[in-house]
Coordinates of C-alpha atoms in Angstrom, one line a residue:
M1 CA -16.4 -110.2 -6.2
H2 CA -12.9 -110.0 -6.2
V3 CA -12.8 -108.4 -9.8
L4 CA -15.4 -105.5 -8.5
C5 CA -12.8 -105.0 -5.4
Y6 CA -10.0 -104.5 -7.9
L7 CA -11.6 -101.9 -10.0
R8 CA -12.8 -100.0 -6.9
L9 CA -8.8 -100.1 -5.6
R10 CA -7.7 -98.9 -9.2
K11 CA -10.3 -96.0 -9.3
I12 CA -9.1 -94.7 -5.7
R13 CA -5.6 -94.9 -6.9
K14 CA -6.3 -92.7 -9.7
I15 CA -8.0 -90.1 -7.6
L16 CA -5.2 -90.2 -5.3
L17 CA -2.7 -89.7 -8.0
A18 CA -4.6 -86.7 -9.6
L19 CA -5.0 -85.1 -6.0
M20 CA -1.2 -85.2 -5.5
V21 CA -0.6 -83.9 -9.1
L22 CA -2.8 -80.9 -8.2
D23 CA -1.0 -80.4 -4.8
W24 CA 2.2 -80.4 -6.5
L25 CA 1.0 -77.9 -9.3
F26 CA -0.6 -75.4 -6.6
A27 CA 2.6 -75.6 -4.3
R28 CA 4.6 -74.7 -7.4
T29 CA 2.3 -71.7 -8.5
T30 CA 2.4 -70.4 -5.0
D31 CA 6.2 -70.6 -4.7
A32 CA 6.4 -68.9 -7.9
T33 CA 4.0 -66.1 -7.0
A34 CA 5.8 -65.6 -3.7
H35 CA 9.2 -64.7 -5.6
E36 CA 7.3 -62.4 -8.4
P37 CA 8.8 -58.8 -8.2
G38 CA 6.4 -56.1 -7.0
F39 CA 6.0 -52.6 -5.4
S40 CA 6.9 -52.0 -1.6
G41 CA 5.0 -49.0 -1.5
P42 CA 3.4 -46.2 -3.6
I43 CA 5.2 -43.2 -5.0
E44 CA 5.0 -40.4 -3.0
N45 CA 3.6 -37.1 -5.2
V46 CA 6.3 -34.4 -5.5
T47 CA 6.2 -30.7 -5.2
A48 CA 9.1 -28.6 -6.5
P49 CA 9.7 -24.9 -7.6
L50 CA 10.2 -23.9 -10.9
G51 CA 14.1 -24.0 -11.9
R52 CA 14.7 -26.7 -9.2
E53 CA 15.4 -30.5 -9.3
A54 CA 12.7 -33.0 -8.6
I55 CA 13.2 -36.5 -7.7
L56 CA 10.8 -39.4 -7.8
A57 CA 11.1 -42.8 -5.9
C58 CA 9.7 -46.1 -6.8
T59 CA 10.7 -48.9 -4.4
V60 CA 10.4 -52.7 -5.5
H61 CA 11.3 -56.0 -4.5
N62 CA 12.2 -59.3 -5.7
L63 CA 13.3 -57.8 -9.0
S64 CA 15.6 -60.5 -9.9
T65 CA 16.3 -60.4 -13.7
Y66 CA 13.6 -57.9 -14.3
K67 CA 13.5 -54.2 -15.3
V68 CA 12.3 -51.3 -14.0
A69 CA 11.3 -48.3 -16.3
W70 CA 10.0 -44.8 -15.8
L71 CA 7.6 -43.1 -18.3
R72 CA 5.6 -40.0 -19.0
V73 CA 2.1 -40.8 -18.7
D74 CA 0.5 -37.8 -20.8
T75 CA 2.9 -38.2 -23.9
Q76 CA 3.3 -42.3 -23.4
T77 CA 7.2 -41.2 -23.5
I78 CA 9.5 -44.0 -22.3
L79 CA 11.9 -41.8 -20.2
T80 CA 14.6 -44.6 -18.6
I81 CA 15.0 -48.3 -18.7
H82 CA 16.8 -49.9 -15.9
T83 CA 20.0 -47.8 -15.7
H84 CA 19.6 -46.5 -19.2
V85 CA 18.2 -42.9 -20.0
I86 CA 16.1 -43.2 -23.2
S87 CA 14.8 -39.5 -23.1
R88 CA 17.0 -37.2 -25.0
S89 CA 16.6 -34.5 -22.5
R90 CA 19.7 -33.6 -20.7
R91 CA 17.5 -32.9 -17.6
V92 CA 16.6 -36.5 -17.1
G93 CA 18.6 -38.8 -15.2
V94 CA 18.2 -42.3 -13.3
T95 CA 19.9 -43.6 -10.3
H96 CA 19.0 -46.8 -7.8
S97 CA 19.9 -47.7 -4.3
D98 CA 20.6 -51.6 -4.5
H99 CA 18.3 -52.1 -7.0
R100 CA 15.4 -51.7 -4.4
T101 CA 14.6 -47.7 -4.9
W102 CA 14.7 -46.2 -8.3
F103 CA 14.8 -42.5 -8.6
L104 CA 13.7 -40.6 -11.4
H105 CA 15.6 -37.1 -11.6
I106 CA 14.4 -34.1 -13.5
R107 CA 16.6 -31.0 -13.4
E108 CA 15.7 -27.5 -14.3
L109 CA 12.0 -27.7 -13.9
R110 CA 9.9 -26.5 -15.9
E111 CA 5.8 -25.8 -16.1
T112 CA 5.7 -28.5 -18.9
D113 CA 7.1 -30.9 -16.4
R114 CA 4.0 -30.8 -14.4
G115 CA 2.0 -34.2 -14.7
W116 CA 1.7 -38.2 -13.8
Y117 CA 4.8 -40.3 -14.0
M118 CA 4.7 -44.0 -14.2
C119 CA 7.1 -46.5 -12.6
Q120 CA 6.9 -50.0 -14.5
I121 CA 8.4 -53.3 -13.8
N122 CA 8.2 -55.6 -17.2
T123 CA 6.4 -58.7 -15.9
D124 CA 3.9 -60.6 -17.7
P125 CA 1.6 -59.0 -17.6
M126 CA 3.1 -55.6 -16.8
K127 CA 3.0 -54.0 -13.2
S128 CA 3.0 -50.1 -12.7
Q129 CA 2.2 -47.5 -10.2
L130 CA 2.0 -43.6 -10.8
G131 CA 2.9 -40.6 -9.1
Y132 CA 2.4 -36.9 -9.6
L133 CA 4.7 -34.0 -10.0
D134 CA 3.8 -30.5 -9.1
I135 CA 5.7 -27.4 -10.2
V136 CA 5.0 -24.4 -8.0
V137 CA 5.8 -20.7 -9.6
P138 CA 6.8 -17.6 -8.0
P139 CA 4.1 -14.8 -8.8
D140 CA 4.7 -12.3 -11.6
I141 CA 2.6 -9.2 -12.6
L142 CA 2.2 -8.8 -16.1
D143 CA 2.2 -5.7 -18.0
R144 CA -0.7 -6.5 -20.2
G145 CA -3.5 -6.2 -18.0
T146 CA -1.9 -4.3 -15.4
S147 CA -2.9 -0.5 -15.0
T148 CA 0.0 2.2 -15.8
D149 CA -0.1 5.6 -14.2
Q150 CA -3.3 7.1 -14.1
T151 CA -4.3 10.8 -14.6
V152 CA -8.1 12.0 -13.3
R153 CA -10.0 14.7 -12.6
E154 CA -11.2 15.1 -9.1
G155 CA -14.9 13.7 -8.3
S156 CA -14.4 11.1 -11.6
P157 CA -14.2 7.0 -11.0
V158 CA -11.2 5.2 -11.4
S159 CA -10.2 1.6 -11.6
L160 CA -6.7 0.1 -11.2
T161 CA -6.2 -3.5 -12.2
C162 CA -3.6 -5.7 -11.5
A163 CA -2.9 -9.1 -13.5
A164 CA -0.4 -11.8 -12.1
T165 CA 0.4 -15.3 -12.8
G166 CA 1.9 -17.9 -10.8
S167 CA 1.4 -21.5 -9.5
P168 CA -0.7 -21.4 -7.2
E169 CA -2.6 -18.5 -8.2
P170 CA -1.3 -15.6 -6.7
Q171 CA -3.4 -13.3 -4.2
I172 CA -3.5 -9.5 -5.1
T173 CA -3.2 -6.9 -2.3
W174 CA -3.5 -3.1 -2.7
R175 CA -1.7 -0.8 -0.4
R176 CA -0.2 2.8 -0.3
E177 CA 3.1 3.9 0.1
H178 CA 4.2 4.9 3.5
T179 CA 1.3 3.5 5.1
K180 CA -1.3 6.0 3.9
V181 CA -4.9 4.9 4.4
I182 CA -7.3 4.2 1.4
P183 CA -10.1 6.5 1.9
L184 CA -13.6 4.4 0.8
S185 CA -17.1 6.1 -0.3
N186 CA -18.6 5.0 2.7
G187 CA -16.3 7.5 4.9
S188 CA -14.2 4.8 6.3
Q189 CA -10.7 4.2 5.8
V190 CA -8.7 1.2 5.3
T191 CA -4.8 0.5 4.9
S192 CA -5.4 -2.4 2.5
L193 CA -7.9 -4.1 0.1
E194 CA -7.9 -7.8 -1.6
G195 CA -8.6 -8.4 -5.2
P196 CA -7.3 -7.7 -8.6
V197 CA -9.0 -4.7 -9.3
L198 CA -9.4 -1.3 -7.0
N199 CA -12.4 0.6 -7.6
I200 CA -12.7 4.1 -6.4
S201 CA -16.0 5.6 -7.2
R202 CA -15.4 9.2 -6.6
V203 CA -11.8 10.3 -6.7
T204 CA -10.5 13.2 -4.2
R205 CA -7.2 14.9 -3.7
Q206 CA -6.7 12.6 -0.7
H207 CA -6.7 9.6 -3.1
A208 CA -3.7 11.1 -5.2
G209 CA -0.4 9.3 -4.8
P210 CA 1.4 5.8 -5.4
Y211 CA -0.3 2.7 -4.8
L212 CA 1.3 -0.7 -4.8
C213 CA 0.0 -4.1 -6.4
I214 CA 1.2 -6.7 -4.4
A215 CA 1.3 -10.4 -5.7
S216 CA 2.0 -13.4 -3.5
N217 CA 0.9 -17.3 -3.5
G218 CA 3.4 -18.5 -0.6
V219 CA 6.1 -19.1 -3.3
P220 CA 9.0 -16.5 -2.7
P221 CA 9.6 -14.0 -3.9
T222 CA 6.8 -11.7 -3.4
V223 CA 6.6 -9.2 -6.1
S224 CA 4.9 -5.6 -6.5
K225 CA 4.4 -2.9 -9.0
R226 CA 4.0 1.0 -8.1
I227 CA 1.3 2.8 -10.0
M228 CA 0.8 6.4 -9.6
L229 CA -2.6 8.2 -9.3
I230 CA -2.8 11.7 -10.2
V231 CA -5.8 13.6 -9.3
E232 CA -6.2 17.0 -11.2
F233 CA -8.4 19.8 -9.8
P234 CA -8.9 23.5 -10.3
P235 CA -7.0 26.2 -8.0
V236 CA -8.6 27.0 -4.4
I237 CA -7.4 30.0 -2.4
T238 CA -7.4 30.6 1.1
I239 CA -7.0 34.1 2.8
K240 CA -6.8 34.2 6.5
N241 CA -7.0 38.1 6.8
Q242 CA -8.9 39.7 4.2
L243 CA -8.8 43.3 6.1
V244 CA -5.3 44.5 7.2
G245 CA -4.5 47.7 8.5
A246 CA -1.1 49.6 8.4
A247 CA 0.3 52.8 8.9
L248 CA 2.5 54.9 6.6
G249 CA 6.1 54.0 6.4
T250 CA 5.6 50.5 8.1
D251 CA 6.5 47.3 6.6
L252 CA 4.0 44.5 6.0
V253 CA 3.3 41.2 4.1
L254 CA 0.4 39.9 2.5
E255 CA -0.3 36.4 2.2
C256 CA -2.4 33.8 0.3
E257 CA -2.9 30.1 0.2
T258 CA -3.4 28.2 -3.3
E259 CA -4.2 24.7 -3.8
A260 CA -4.3 23.0 -7.5
Y261 CA -2.9 20.6 -9.6
P262 CA -1.6 20.8 -12.3
K263 CA 0.8 23.4 -10.7
P264 CA -1.0 26.8 -11.1
V265 CA 0.4 30.0 -12.1
S266 CA -0.3 32.5 -9.4
Y267 CA 0.3 36.3 -8.9
W268 CA -0.7 39.6 -7.2
S269 CA -2.8 42.2 -8.8
R270 CA -4.2 45.7 -8.1
E271 CA -8.1 46.8 -8.4
D272 CA -7.0 48.0 -11.8
G273 CA -5.4 44.7 -13.2
E274 CA -2.2 45.8 -12.8
I275 CA 0.0 42.9 -11.7
V276 CA 2.3 43.4 -8.8
P277 CA 6.1 42.3 -9.7
I278 CA 7.8 40.2 -6.9
G279 CA 11.4 39.2 -6.9
G280 CA 12.5 35.6 -8.0
S281 CA 13.0 34.9 -4.4
L282 CA 9.4 35.3 -3.5
E283 CA 8.0 32.6 -5.8
P284 CA 5.1 30.8 -4.3
Q285 CA 6.7 28.3 -1.6
R286 CA 5.2 24.7 -2.0
I287 CA 4.3 23.2 1.4
A288 CA 5.8 19.5 1.2
G289 CA 3.6 16.6 1.0
T290 CA 0.8 18.4 -0.2
F291 CA -0.8 20.3 -3.3
R292 CA -0.8 24.0 -1.2
S293 CA 1.9 26.7 -2.0
V294 CA 2.2 30.1 0.0
L295 CA 2.2 33.2 -2.0
R296 CA 3.8 36.2 -0.3
L297 CA 3.7 40.1 -1.3
P298 CA 6.3 42.1 0.8
L299 CA 5.2 46.0 1.3
R300 CA 7.9 48.2 2.5
R301 CA 7.5 51.5 4.1
I302 CA 3.8 51.6 2.9
K303 CA 2.7 55.0 1.2
N304 CA -0.6 56.3 0.6
S305 CA -0.6 54.6 -3.1
D306 CA -0.1 51.2 -1.9
Y307 CA -3.4 51.3 0.2
G308 CA -6.5 49.6 -1.3
A309 CA -7.4 46.0 -2.6
Y310 CA -5.0 43.2 -3.6
R311 CA -6.1 40.2 -5.6
C312 CA -4.3 36.9 -5.2
V313 CA -4.8 35.2 -8.6
S314 CA -4.3 31.5 -9.5
K315 CA -4.9 29.9 -12.8
N316 CA -4.3 26.3 -14.3
A317 CA -5.7 24.3 -17.3
L318 CA -8.9 23.6 -15.1
G319 CA -9.7 27.0 -14.2
D320 CA -9.0 30.1 -12.1
T321 CA -9.7 31.8 -9.1
E322 CA -9.2 34.8 -6.7
G323 CA -9.0 36.2 -3.3
T324 CA -9.2 39.6 -2.1
I325 CA -7.3 41.1 0.8
K326 CA -8.0 44.9 1.5
L327 CA -5.4 47.2 2.9
Y328 CA -6.4 50.2 4.9
P329 CA -4.4 53.1 6.9
M330 CA -4.3 53.3 10.3
P331 CA -3.3 56.5 11.8
P332 CA 0.3 56.4 13.7
A333 CA -1.2 58.7 16.6
A334 CA -4.0 56.3 17.2
L335 CA -1.6 53.4 17.0
E336 CA 0.7 55.0 19.4
N337 CA -2.3 55.9 21.9
K338 CA -3.4 52.5 21.5
N339 CA -0.3 50.9 22.4
V340 CA -0.1 53.2 25.4
I341 CA -3.4 52.2 26.6
Q342 CA -2.8 48.6 26.2
R343 CA 0.6 48.8 28.1
L344 CA -1.4 50.6 30.9
N345 CA -4.2 48.0 30.8
I346 CA -1.5 45.2 30.7
M347 CA -0.2 46.8 33.9
M348 CA -3.7 46.7 35.3
D349 CA -4.4 43.0 33.9
K350 CA -6.9 45.0 31.7
A351 CA -7.8 44.4 28.0
S352 CA -8.2 47.3 25.8
E353 CA -11.3 48.0 23.7
T354 CA -12.0 49.8 20.8
T355 CA -15.2 51.9 20.3
P356 CA -16.3 54.0 17.6
F357 CA -14.8 56.8 19.8
G358 CA -11.4 55.4 19.9
T359 CA -9.9 53.2 22.3
K360 CA -11.7 52.8 25.6
D361 CA -9.5 54.1 28.7
F362 CA -10.1 51.5 31.6
R363 CA -7.9 53.5 34.2
L364 CA -10.7 55.2 36.0
Q365 CA -13.0 52.0 35.9
G366 CA -12.5 49.0 37.8
N367 CA -13.8 47.1 41.2
G368 CA -12.8 46.6 44.7
A369 CA -9.2 47.7 45.8
A370 CA -8.2 49.0 41.9
S371 CA -11.1 51.0 41.8
L372 CA -10.7 52.8 45.7
K373 CA -7.1 53.3 44.5
Q374 CA -8.0 55.1 41.5
S375 CA -10.7 57.3 43.6
W376 CA -7.9 58.4 46.0
R377 CA -5.6 59.3 43.2
G378 CA -8.4 61.4 41.6
F379 CA -9.1 63.1 44.9
Y380 CA -5.5 64.1 44.9
I381 CA -5.5 65.6 41.9
F382 CA -8.5 67.7 42.8
F383 CA -7.3 68.9 45.6
I384 CA -4.0 70.0 44.4
L385 CA -5.8 72.0 41.3
F386 CA -8.3 73.5 44.0
F387 CA -5.2 74.7 46.3
L388 CA -3.6 76.0 43.0
T389 CA -6.7 77.9 41.7
N390 CA -7.4 79.4 45.3
T391 CA -3.5 80.6 45.6
R392 CA -3.9 82.5 42.1
I393 CA -7.2 84.1 43.3
F394 CA -5.7 85.2 46.8
N395 CA -2.7 86.6 45.0
N396 CA -4.8 88.7 42.6
H397 CA -6.5 90.1 45.6

């Protein structure tokens, strides 16, 4: 009986001893884990513009004798270990704050610097975390893929293209200089259009002029390129007065308006094809901001040989056209009579009227008080004539 109790006591002692050893080992492991180095927080991603400096921060605790290293993930390149720079690039550097926060510096940023970076602690097993560096690049318009100045004929389609690079990808906006509107094929007008291609299905002369391709992505500066759209069309002539009357000895200037591009050759000629010479100071005068020009032909002291048809002729590489003005004589006496009648009618607030029989005289016509006044005036004239006639008859007797 005593032997059995003794064996049981020995077995209990061994169990208690094993429990004490396990408790000691567990306490030691927990204490070691509590004092191992680790990360205090994640690495914040960084966005920086091209050419500037980027700084990634890695915060640790309980570092003790362990070391922190920075690596480039995609190339598996060690950049720094502790306070030493391993990379051969002079643009890479490392600093720390009380061995708690370790900073990776990358200066003069390039687009190739974009990617993932690793902060590593040389424990066993190794501990690490990642942070991303993004490089933003201002927009740049490429010569290749972007339209140069365009020359098209009126009525033809045209497409203007604009190619740009940058990060983020740039947005393309089309505008015209001086805030001019862009006419659309449906008849509407807009001040701007979005997209890398500006399509005009049917070009008119109203589309001609400079266009701006503007690229922007939120990273300054915004850039633009000026593209000139040149629209060619044959001459068009406008004549306001195709019949002009003038008296002998008077002065007159004939006018016609031409519109064309390229700039036309314009001149005056007579019915027989003879070109009428004009002075250098009377060359076609361009109307600012348009394709129109005014061609004038002065006629001094008009002679009989000056009457007839005058042709305004305009030519360019796309075609030619002409307009005719007919100069007809007007008798000086008729002009004088007309002017007198007009002056009288102005005094009576009446307009002149031209009939096949000459200028109509309203002086003996009218309504109301004016008509009554003219009737009395006629009666007085009749009475005077009657008195003079009777006096002559009486004297003869």
